[in-house]
Amino acid sequence: MGTYQVYLSTEQSTGISIFDTITISLIGTNGKSAKFLISKCGEAFVTGSKVKYELNCETDLGDILLVRLEKHPCLLFSSGWFCKEIVVEAPSGRQQHFPYHRWMVKQDTYDLRMGSAKKISEDSNPVLVEHRKHELMYLQSQLKWSHATPGIPGHIQSENPMDLPSELKFSFTKSMAFFFNSKSALAELNLTRVSKRSAAWKNLEDIGQIFSHSKTSVSDYVQTHWNEDDFFGGQYLFGCNPTIIKKCNALPPNFGVRHEMVEPFLEEGTSLHDEIKKGNIFLVDYKLLDGIKANVINRDQQYLPAPICLLYKNTNNQMLPIAIQLMQRPGPENPVFLPSDPEHDWMLAKMYTRSADFSYHQLVSHLLHTHLLAEVFCMATYRQLPSVHPLFKLLMPHLRYTLQINILARKRLLGKGGVFDQAISTGSGGAFILLQKAFTSLTYTALCLPDDIMDRDMETVPNYYYRDDGLRLWGIINRFVDKMVNFYYPRNFDIVHDVELQEWIKEIFTEGFLSRSETGIPKRFDASQQLIKFLTMVIFTCSVQHAAVNNGQFDFFSWMPNAPPTMCRPPPTAKGQITKKDVLNSLANIKSTCKAISVLWLLTRKSMDYVTLGQYPDNFFIEETPQTFFSEFQKELKELSSEIMTRNEGMELPYTYLLPDLIENSVTI
């Protein structure tokens, strides 16, 4: 006989299950134990507990391959139970760790594998090979791809978060926080009283009085400086949408600006030609918005401009707008607006540009480039990499909650009658057309920050804090990934012959990027540097990039004139005729403003179970060397945080969105 000591740990703060019966059995290289009953009212069901059991077996089971848990409901009632880890100590004293970190909800059998990461080539035991195969077959049956909307990345077929496997759902803590925040947003912002009024704003002061609750130091700054030209231009460097600006090497042929128009706004003695040559002229072009039919809200036609904006970096390193054309086709009814135009002309031209930026940001920079791509990575990871695979263990923390939040977004934001239909200029119909247009031009280069910065020729622009902090973070993530890949894949041969890894990238290419070779997304991996770069991009997209475009939304957009979610009048076709009343009547009305701002408030709330970049509370790696890599990764992030905080001291408007302490590990909101 042999006595096995089994230590069972449950997670903190996950609720208590006292009704279900759970049995445990051990499957080893030399045989299988009998089933042992875990007391249904015992300590094993209490949160945060660690309980010891003795399992007396008739024979030595050898190395334990699987720990099998079977869950049976008591009568008609069944409740969930969260298993953190099981440690098995053999009669010889050898311990084996079986991490799980998942809910057991259904009446089912749950097999736990030892925590050592294994590629498929390293599994020779038929029991483990079959376990690997069965796990993927199950998840492929649960997580099915949908291409209901052609021309955008594939996504999960399910429309109900409750259909997701338990490990992909919100935690109880996250669910409750999300529910109460959703219900309380208008009340928290003190907007309940005015949120149903469809009238236009009477003056800008009214907006300030109504939106006086839940302000931040940044939103206060925005309210004060939003109409200043240097702040307008600076937002392309330190605001929520820092990836659209690029250096202008030649004026677009459809841009009606002439050199003599803008020379009064340049330094004395220079010309537009000279400044382009010096690298001081920049362009923001919203051509993807051209031709998209605007929304109709409460029977009122809305308007969606497609501006081109020319910016000039002066000798004080201010980024100043010097010309704005509100639609793509030049002509007498599409004038080029200039800083010297009447006050309300120039103000309204900037407002239309900021409204275009709002739509582009929400749907392209935010939804497509982070949420939808994170969902592609999540789907492929769970469908093609078993939980024992080293890259599953590496990526899983960066995919937490992504499927559920995207299902909710498709229903509540983009669904028929959702927020986009109620308050945004594109509506849901225009939103999907914009996503399709943006996806056709999406490239691998745009997703890899060092390449993207070079492609937009933005390497030397001063005060570009998104670039500065983002490149440091890319480098830190890249070094961490490099260590992990080289530890588990010491030779390129190991990468080429990992069939699960090759199926993973193949599914990302075919289902996510629709087999479009022109994107530059790899179809397979042949070398370590190729794999390291792609994994760096995945982790960066799901954490850093999402933080850059998400976390400042309430700060920069809650003062509505700085980012109107929709425009109620067509863009002006002539100069010198615009009044203050025209400006107010053009802006999103009170109801649309309240709806949009309440959603922005929700999207920037920090959950109680928030996990910051580099933190891995559910530790799936048990090997000592990867633990060292994690510590080194965390150390580098901590050092960067200190450097950013030192730089921000004394800044009038500190850039905090890429502080590692404020970056969440995954797309969860």
XYZ file of C-alpha atoms in Angstrom:
669
model
C 0.000 0.000 0.000
C 1.026 3.582 -0.593
C -0.317 6.726 1.041
C -0.550 9.842 -1.103
C -0.894 13.234 0.565
C -3.161 15.519 -1.447
C -3.273 19.255 -0.733
C -6.242 21.054 -2.262
C -6.288 24.874 -2.469
C -9.272 27.074 -3.258
C -9.155 30.688 -4.461
C -9.770 33.731 -2.293
C -12.975 35.774 -2.734
C -14.800 33.430 -5.085
C -17.834 32.395 -3.063
C -18.547 29.165 -1.187
C -19.979 25.895 -2.427
C -21.397 23.632 0.277
C -23.868 21.486 -1.638
C -22.019 19.537 -4.307
C -20.196 16.264 -3.881
C -16.733 16.027 -5.380
C -14.600 12.914 -5.710
C -10.905 12.730 -6.479
C -8.832 10.010 -8.099
C -5.236 9.791 -9.244
C -4.108 8.427 -12.615
C -0.458 7.412 -12.759
C 1.976 5.660 -15.045
C 1.426 2.403 -13.117
C -2.320 2.548 -12.648
C -5.323 4.393 -11.309
C -6.532 4.896 -7.743
C -10.038 4.409 -6.461
C -12.312 7.434 -6.128
C -12.066 9.238 -2.808
C -14.910 11.382 -1.524
C -14.190 14.962 -0.543
C -16.636 15.859 2.212
C -19.354 18.003 0.737
C -19.441 20.162 3.859
C -15.706 20.150 4.452
C -13.106 22.874 4.407
C -12.240 22.231 0.791
C -15.241 24.300 -0.194
C -14.311 27.402 1.791
C -12.642 30.267 -0.064
C -8.935 30.675 0.456
C -8.535 27.308 2.211
C -5.846 24.687 1.807
C -6.879 21.220 2.949
C -4.891 18.009 3.277
C -6.270 14.565 2.385
C -4.705 11.141 2.665
C -5.404 8.729 -0.186
C -4.474 5.120 0.574
C -3.777 3.200 -2.612
C -3.195 -0.519 -2.954
C -0.235 -0.061 -5.294
C 2.394 2.498 -6.194
C 0.824 4.577 -8.980
C 4.173 5.762 -10.325
C 4.364 9.333 -11.655
C 0.952 10.984 -11.403
C -0.240 11.982 -14.860
C -3.697 13.359 -14.076
C -5.742 14.309 -11.059
C -9.381 13.590 -11.803
C -12.150 15.520 -10.057
C -15.766 14.508 -10.538
C -18.501 16.937 -9.539
C -22.013 15.766 -8.681
C -24.881 18.032 -7.625
C -26.740 17.452 -4.390
C -30.388 16.762 -5.302
C -31.557 19.486 -7.723
C -29.174 22.229 -6.693
C -25.638 22.734 -8.018
C -23.215 25.538 -7.326
C -19.842 26.566 -8.629
C -16.527 25.783 -6.977
C -13.160 27.354 -7.761
C -10.151 25.058 -7.602
C -6.823 26.878 -7.442
C -4.313 24.044 -7.283
C -3.808 20.466 -6.155
C -0.454 19.233 -4.889
C 0.141 15.483 -4.732
C 2.899 14.092 -2.506
C 3.882 10.500 -3.291
C 4.932 7.983 -0.632
C 8.534 8.745 -1.643
C 8.051 12.404 -0.634
C 8.134 13.721 -4.209
C 5.616 16.489 -4.840
C 3.806 17.222 -8.099
C 1.866 20.451 -8.694
C -1.398 20.544 -10.660
C -2.502 24.190 -11.095
C -6.085 24.756 -12.297
C -7.349 28.257 -11.416
C -10.800 27.657 -12.874
C -14.397 27.295 -11.885
C -16.053 23.908 -11.815
C -19.654 24.709 -12.531
C -21.313 21.831 -14.370
C -21.758 18.242 -13.315
C -18.726 16.861 -15.088
C -15.308 15.242 -14.906
C -12.309 17.563 -14.687
C -8.797 16.277 -15.390
C -5.858 18.315 -14.100
C -2.407 17.948 -15.624
C 0.855 18.683 -13.880
C 1.968 22.302 -14.288
C 5.143 21.689 -16.296
C 4.782 23.240 -19.741
C 5.005 20.654 -22.524
C 5.038 20.902 -26.292
C 3.284 18.094 -28.144
C 6.630 16.525 -29.088
C 7.416 16.180 -25.371
C 4.283 14.157 -24.583
C 4.820 10.463 -25.239
C 2.462 8.895 -22.707
C -0.785 7.865 -24.485
C -2.885 9.105 -21.535
C -1.417 12.609 -21.801
C -1.589 12.655 -25.600
C -5.271 11.729 -25.409
C -5.899 14.360 -22.716
C -4.287 16.982 -24.938
C -6.417 15.951 -27.900
C -9.660 15.762 -25.885
C -9.147 19.238 -24.388
C -8.796 20.847 -27.812
C -11.742 18.924 -29.258
C -13.938 20.106 -26.403
C -12.937 23.770 -26.732
C -13.280 23.685 -30.516
C -16.852 22.430 -30.028
C -17.574 25.248 -27.546
C -15.786 28.123 -29.282
C -16.911 28.289 -32.886
C -15.940 30.964 -35.385
C -18.481 33.278 -36.961
C -18.130 35.365 -40.119
C -21.652 36.782 -39.993
C -20.327 40.187 -41.032
C -18.061 39.717 -44.060
C -14.862 41.667 -44.370
C -13.998 41.948 -40.664
C -12.036 39.575 -38.417
C -13.784 36.389 -37.399
C -15.237 36.297 -33.903
C -16.952 33.896 -31.549
C -20.298 32.594 -32.770
C -21.983 32.805 -29.374
C -24.131 35.851 -28.626
C -24.629 35.028 -24.943
C -21.757 35.301 -22.433
C -23.392 32.580 -20.352
C -22.579 30.088 -23.125
C -18.844 30.566 -22.611
C -16.739 27.965 -20.786
C -16.384 28.975 -17.137
C -12.705 29.928 -17.466
C -13.598 32.583 -20.075
C -16.415 34.275 -18.153
C -16.207 37.280 -15.858
C -15.487 36.456 -12.244
C -18.270 37.044 -9.724
C -16.474 40.230 -8.634
C -16.125 41.494 -12.195
C -19.723 40.594 -13.073
C -21.187 42.471 -10.114
C -18.996 45.542 -10.648
C -19.840 45.647 -14.362
C -23.571 45.251 -13.680
C -23.737 48.000 -11.067
C -21.522 50.373 -13.074
C -23.730 49.853 -16.138
C -26.853 50.639 -14.154
C -25.434 53.545 -12.174
C -23.460 55.464 -14.819
C -26.045 58.212 -15.406
C -26.708 58.576 -11.685
C -22.991 58.644 -10.854
C -22.521 61.450 -13.384
C -25.670 63.214 -12.133
C -27.197 63.039 -15.629
C -30.412 61.151 -14.924
C -32.503 64.326 -14.868
C -31.346 65.651 -18.247
C -30.509 62.441 -20.124
C -33.871 62.223 -21.937
C -33.872 65.766 -23.307
C -33.374 65.884 -27.082
C -32.887 69.646 -27.302
C -29.772 71.342 -28.621
C -27.383 73.019 -26.204
C -28.152 76.702 -25.596
C -24.575 77.609 -24.696
C -21.278 75.965 -23.844
C -21.564 77.026 -20.207
C -24.586 74.725 -19.816
C -22.436 71.760 -20.836
C -19.943 72.669 -18.132
C -22.635 72.971 -15.468
C -24.270 69.659 -16.326
C -21.000 67.741 -16.580
C -19.639 68.955 -13.267
C -19.580 65.565 -11.526
C -16.883 62.863 -11.624
C -14.404 65.176 -13.294
C -10.736 64.329 -13.456
C -7.769 66.688 -13.409
C -7.293 65.975 -17.130
C -10.951 66.529 -18.065
C -10.792 69.859 -16.200
C -7.712 70.782 -18.228
C -9.448 69.761 -21.466
C -12.479 71.903 -20.640
C -10.199 74.910 -20.168
C -7.919 74.420 -23.185
C -9.987 72.486 -25.757
C -10.332 75.419 -28.194
C -6.628 76.338 -28.184
C -4.835 75.360 -31.383
C -1.771 73.902 -29.697
C -3.954 71.646 -27.534
C -5.990 70.577 -30.582
C -2.818 69.494 -32.369
C -1.113 68.119 -29.267
C -3.891 65.579 -28.724
C -2.576 63.633 -31.715
C 0.577 63.030 -29.675
C -0.717 62.567 -26.114
C -4.472 61.994 -26.470
C -6.593 58.879 -27.010
C -5.870 58.471 -30.715
C -2.097 58.838 -31.130
C -1.708 56.479 -34.106
C -3.322 58.415 -36.969
C -0.906 61.343 -37.316
C 1.959 61.004 -39.793
C 4.652 63.209 -41.284
C 3.574 64.930 -44.511
C 6.086 64.522 -47.322
C 3.680 65.768 -50.011
C 0.196 67.284 -49.954
C -2.578 64.851 -50.955
C -3.891 65.659 -54.467
C -7.445 65.999 -53.123
C -6.432 68.554 -50.486
C -7.358 72.030 -51.726
C -4.747 73.878 -49.678
C -2.317 76.148 -51.538
C 1.111 77.114 -50.256
C 0.282 80.804 -49.948
C -2.815 79.997 -47.836
C -0.809 78.662 -44.905
C 2.431 80.641 -45.081
C 1.080 83.331 -42.673
C 0.938 80.619 -39.986
C 4.535 79.466 -40.440
C 7.686 81.006 -38.993
C 8.710 84.236 -40.692
C 10.951 83.768 -43.710
C 9.996 80.176 -44.417
C 7.555 78.447 -46.759
C 5.367 75.352 -46.746
C 7.766 73.705 -49.178
C 10.707 74.409 -46.846
C 8.873 73.165 -43.764
C 7.824 69.950 -45.507
C 11.468 69.438 -46.417
C 12.536 70.055 -42.798
C 10.011 67.482 -41.575
C 7.831 69.969 -39.674
C 4.533 69.396 -41.503
C 2.163 66.608 -40.444
C -1.091 65.199 -41.754
C -4.207 63.645 -40.281
C -6.502 62.184 -42.945
C -9.892 60.639 -42.137
C -10.427 59.309 -45.666
C -11.825 56.021 -44.339
C -14.934 57.939 -43.217
C -15.639 59.157 -46.745
C -18.865 57.814 -48.245
C -20.219 56.276 -45.036
C -23.894 57.066 -44.634
C -24.458 58.879 -41.366
C -26.890 57.824 -38.675
C -30.464 59.017 -38.103
C -31.206 59.602 -34.401
C -34.782 60.184 -33.298
C -35.685 60.923 -36.959
C -32.974 63.592 -37.157
C -30.291 63.147 -39.803
C -26.748 63.178 -38.416
C -23.544 64.065 -40.270
C -20.156 62.412 -40.501
C -17.317 64.479 -42.000
C -14.160 63.004 -43.531
C -11.638 65.797 -42.882
C -8.033 66.344 -43.873
C -6.038 68.367 -41.360
C -2.588 69.868 -41.904
C -0.437 70.477 -38.817
C 2.755 72.433 -38.285
C 5.389 71.834 -35.595
C 6.759 75.268 -34.823
C 10.062 76.221 -33.197
C 8.409 75.970 -29.761
C 7.581 72.330 -30.561
C 3.866 73.083 -30.607
C 1.776 71.002 -33.017
C -0.568 73.561 -34.601
C -3.424 73.043 -37.098
C -2.917 75.333 -40.093
C -5.547 74.060 -42.562
C -8.689 71.898 -42.385
C -10.776 70.601 -45.282
C -13.926 68.926 -43.945
C -14.677 66.556 -46.830
C -12.445 64.610 -49.183
C -13.374 66.143 -52.534
C -12.084 69.696 -53.068
C -14.385 72.299 -54.546
C -16.036 75.670 -53.996
C -18.503 74.170 -51.474
C -15.730 72.447 -49.540
C -13.530 75.347 -48.439
C -10.204 75.026 -46.671
C -10.593 76.519 -43.193
C -7.693 78.486 -41.734
C -6.746 79.873 -38.292
C -7.289 83.386 -39.680
C -10.956 82.689 -40.513
C -13.718 84.145 -38.325
C -13.718 82.679 -34.810
C -16.767 80.463 -35.190
C -15.711 79.197 -38.627
C -12.392 77.924 -37.284
C -13.933 76.625 -34.058
C -16.576 74.629 -35.949
C -14.021 73.231 -38.415
C -12.006 71.900 -35.478
C -15.163 70.468 -33.884
C -16.044 68.539 -37.051
C -12.489 67.213 -37.159
C -12.672 66.131 -33.521
C -16.039 64.452 -34.188
C -14.466 62.512 -37.049
C -11.634 61.579 -34.726
C -14.145 60.294 -32.159
C -15.690 57.869 -34.669
C -12.337 56.802 -36.099
C -10.909 56.284 -32.634
C -13.839 54.246 -31.326
C -14.132 51.935 -34.314
C -10.649 51.686 -35.818
C -8.000 52.512 -33.215
C -9.955 51.035 -30.305
C -12.423 48.379 -31.468
C -10.644 46.934 -34.516
C -6.996 47.307 -33.546
C -7.386 46.055 -29.964
C -10.727 44.410 -29.084
C -11.376 42.481 -32.289
C -7.776 41.388 -32.729
C -7.522 40.340 -29.077
C -10.599 38.170 -29.693
C -8.901 36.551 -32.699
C -5.847 35.747 -30.584
C -8.035 34.436 -27.757
C -10.111 32.179 -29.985
C -7.097 30.666 -31.718
C -5.229 30.177 -28.443
C -8.030 28.292 -26.712
C -8.904 26.275 -29.826
C -5.395 25.283 -30.946
C -3.094 25.347 -27.887
C -3.825 22.958 -25.015
C -3.486 24.406 -21.512
C -0.183 22.561 -20.980
C 1.434 24.252 -24.001
C 4.044 26.857 -22.963
C 2.572 29.518 -25.232
C -0.934 28.946 -23.880
C 0.458 29.538 -20.391
C 2.282 32.643 -21.613
C -0.695 34.185 -23.428
C -3.670 33.183 -21.295
C -3.314 36.051 -18.744
C -3.463 38.508 -21.653
C -6.740 37.041 -22.960
C -8.717 37.192 -19.710
C -12.371 38.314 -20.067
C -11.868 39.373 -23.707
C -14.535 37.121 -25.233
C -17.215 38.185 -22.758
C -16.559 41.914 -23.068
C -16.643 41.656 -26.876
C -19.912 39.705 -26.855
C -21.408 42.446 -24.678
C -19.995 45.162 -26.954
C -21.557 43.611 -30.061
C -24.906 43.464 -28.308
C -25.068 46.656 -26.237
C -22.917 49.040 -28.273
C -23.054 47.854 -31.882
C -26.311 45.898 -31.841
C -29.563 47.205 -33.275
C -30.848 49.935 -30.978
C -27.560 50.004 -29.049
C -25.404 52.959 -28.102
C -24.077 53.557 -31.626
C -27.634 53.780 -32.974
C -28.663 56.062 -30.109
C -25.784 58.519 -29.975
C -22.953 58.056 -32.508
C -22.744 59.563 -35.996
C -21.960 56.283 -37.755
C -24.790 54.320 -36.173
C -24.355 50.551 -36.135
C -24.726 50.284 -39.929
C -22.007 52.805 -40.680
C -19.846 51.309 -37.939
C -19.601 47.964 -39.710
C -18.877 49.631 -43.057
C -16.039 51.598 -41.445
C -14.684 48.416 -39.850
C -14.699 46.706 -43.251
C -12.894 49.621 -44.904
C -10.330 49.845 -42.114
C -9.698 46.100 -42.164
C -8.814 46.160 -45.859
C -5.917 48.512 -45.061
C -4.802 46.855 -41.816
C -1.213 45.626 -41.876
C 1.141 43.757 -39.576
C 3.354 46.852 -39.676
C 0.601 48.947 -38.087
C 0.359 46.468 -35.188
C 4.086 46.462 -34.392
C 4.884 49.794 -32.742
C 8.531 50.178 -33.835
C 7.540 49.482 -37.454
C 4.466 51.702 -37.227
C 6.447 54.661 -35.881
C 8.929 54.333 -38.759
C 6.148 53.875 -41.312
C 4.505 57.122 -40.180
C 7.930 58.830 -39.995
C 7.337 59.872 -36.380
C 10.673 58.864 -34.822
C 11.920 62.333 -33.851
C 8.763 64.338 -33.085
C 9.106 65.923 -29.610
C 6.523 65.451 -26.846
C 5.245 62.220 -28.424
C 4.857 60.410 -25.116
C 2.786 57.557 -26.564
C 5.758 56.706 -28.781
C 8.350 57.179 -26.034
C 6.605 55.060 -23.400
C 5.202 52.595 -25.925
C 8.609 51.784 -27.434
C 10.066 51.215 -23.966
C 7.216 48.845 -23.165
C 7.560 47.050 -26.500
C 11.235 46.493 -25.716
C 10.525 45.178 -22.206
C 7.854 42.780 -23.470
C 10.086 41.700 -26.354
C 12.977 40.828 -24.028
C 10.653 38.834 -21.777
C 9.163 36.938 -24.718
C 12.617 36.327 -26.178
C 13.704 34.572 -22.964
C 10.548 32.455 -22.811
C 10.698 31.406 -26.463
C 14.369 30.501 -26.360
C 13.843 28.496 -23.174
C 11.051 26.374 -24.659
C 12.246 26.472 -28.284
C 16.064 26.281 -28.222
C 16.173 25.482 -31.960
C 14.229 26.711 -34.981
C 13.568 23.025 -35.638
C 11.402 22.937 -32.493
C 9.279 25.809 -33.830
C 8.873 24.386 -37.326
C 7.781 20.977 -36.016
C 5.385 22.164 -33.286
C 2.175 21.258 -35.104
C -0.041 22.926 -32.471
C 1.866 26.189 -32.800
C 1.618 26.033 -36.591
C -2.134 25.380 -36.388
C -2.431 28.369 -34.041
C -0.852 30.859 -36.437
C -2.668 29.267 -39.386
C -6.019 29.822 -37.659
C -5.122 33.430 -36.819
C -4.210 34.023 -40.466
C -7.273 32.304 -41.969
C -10.048 33.028 -39.465
C -8.787 36.319 -38.050
C -7.114 37.962 -41.033
C -9.241 36.147 -43.646
C -6.200 34.682 -45.438
C -5.190 38.131 -46.678
C -1.478 37.835 -47.502
C -1.272 41.586 -48.120
C -1.603 42.189 -44.347
C 1.881 40.754 -43.832
C 0.610 38.515 -41.025
C 2.666 35.295 -41.038
C 1.000 32.068 -42.168
C 3.519 29.895 -40.341
C 6.596 30.240 -38.172
C 10.035 29.163 -39.359
C 12.388 30.917 -36.935
C 12.536 32.119 -33.340
C 12.761 35.854 -34.135
C 9.630 35.599 -36.248
C 7.756 33.957 -33.370
C 9.152 36.362 -30.762
C 8.018 39.413 -32.736
C 4.513 38.029 -33.237
C 4.072 37.088 -29.565
C 5.358 40.516 -28.545
C 2.743 42.101 -30.802
C -0.033 39.933 -29.307
C 0.824 40.824 -25.705
C 1.407 44.495 -26.576
C -1.932 44.739 -28.418
C -3.914 43.133 -25.591
C -2.368 45.262 -22.858
C -0.322 48.349 -23.779
C -2.101 49.363 -26.977
C -5.525 48.914 -25.416
C -4.491 51.071 -22.458
C -3.214 53.792 -24.811
C -6.535 54.110 -26.664
C -8.957 53.237 -23.859
C -7.829 54.654 -20.545
C -7.983 58.345 -21.443
C -11.415 58.335 -23.055
C -13.291 59.958 -20.194
C -10.440 62.421 -19.637
C -10.408 63.711 -23.232
C -13.947 63.029 -24.463
C -16.171 63.875 -21.476
C -15.966 67.570 -22.385
C -18.177 66.976 -25.416
C -17.108 69.975 -27.593
C -13.636 68.415 -27.683
C -14.986 65.155 -29.128
C -18.599 65.347 -30.319
C -19.980 61.793 -30.750
C -22.140 63.062 -33.615
C -22.880 66.273 -35.517
C -26.431 67.449 -36.135
C -25.807 69.825 -39.041
C -23.995 69.301 -42.361
C -20.442 70.662 -42.574
C -20.388 74.345 -43.614
C -20.006 75.015 -47.329
C -18.957 78.656 -47.069
C -16.984 80.913 -44.780
C -18.073 83.961 -42.833
C -21.671 82.864 -42.233
C -21.370 80.778 -39.069
C -22.765 82.111 -35.804
C -22.444 80.920 -32.235
C -25.945 79.446 -32.522
C -24.881 77.489 -35.607
C -22.010 76.001 -33.616
C -24.318 74.909 -30.768
C -26.946 73.512 -33.144
C -24.281 71.503 -34.948
C -23.113 69.714 -31.798
C -24.556 66.467 -30.438
C -27.756 67.252 -28.548
C -28.215 66.767 -24.805
C -29.546 63.194 -25.010
C -26.809 61.929 -27.335
C -24.164 63.633 -25.226
C -25.405 62.050 -21.988
C -25.575 58.573 -23.537
C -22.062 58.811 -24.991
C -20.464 60.240 -21.850
C -22.043 57.619 -19.578
C -20.572 54.856 -21.758
C -17.144 56.515 -21.754
C -17.309 56.678 -17.962
C -18.087 52.954 -17.819
C -15.266 52.073 -20.239
C -12.656 53.695 -18.020
C -13.760 52.201 -14.664
C -11.194 50.043 -12.897
C -12.523 46.651 -11.802
C -11.843 45.283 -8.311
C -10.113 42.231 -9.817
C -7.978 44.347 -12.150
C -4.606 42.700 -12.941
C -1.776 44.977 -14.068
C 0.735 44.219 -16.789
C 3.374 41.757 -15.631
C 1.367 40.387 -12.705
C 0.381 36.709 -12.908
C -1.667 35.788 -9.820
C -2.755 32.512 -11.459
C 0.682 31.032 -11.835
C 0.587 28.280 -14.440
C 4.358 27.995 -14.819
C 5.958 25.831 -12.133
C 9.476 25.656 -13.607
C 12.131 27.728 -11.852
C 13.636 29.357 -14.961
C 10.388 30.955 -16.224
C 9.784 32.242 -12.694
C 13.099 34.088 -12.989
C 11.979 35.575 -16.312
C 8.761 36.832 -14.693
C 10.728 38.519 -11.919
C 13.027 40.214 -14.425
C 10.008 41.347 -16.469
C 8.356 42.849 -13.384
C 11.597 44.553 -12.360
C 11.932 46.272 -15.747
C 8.300 47.426 -15.620
C 8.805 48.830 -12.128
C 11.896 50.746 -13.252
C 10.005 52.196 -16.223
C 7.148 53.291 -13.946
C 9.613 55.205 -11.807
C 11.165 56.896 -14.864
C 7.775 57.921 -16.277
C 6.654 59.348 -12.934
C 9.885 61.341 -12.670
C 9.396 62.709 -16.202
C 5.784 63.633 -15.441
C 6.724 65.713 -12.407
C 6.097 69.354 -13.156
C 4.365 68.660 -16.482
C 1.258 70.751 -17.022
C -0.504 67.692 -18.461
C 1.265 64.474 -17.383
C 1.040 61.478 -19.724
C 0.043 58.534 -17.515
C -1.787 56.127 -19.822
C 1.242 53.908 -20.361
C 2.392 53.811 -16.765
C 2.838 50.036 -16.277
C 0.890 50.209 -13.000
C -2.123 51.541 -14.933
C -2.002 49.047 -17.814
C -4.271 46.050 -17.502
C -2.934 42.671 -18.602
C -5.800 42.082 -21.045
C -8.778 43.649 -22.821
C -11.419 43.441 -20.101
C -13.515 46.578 -20.690
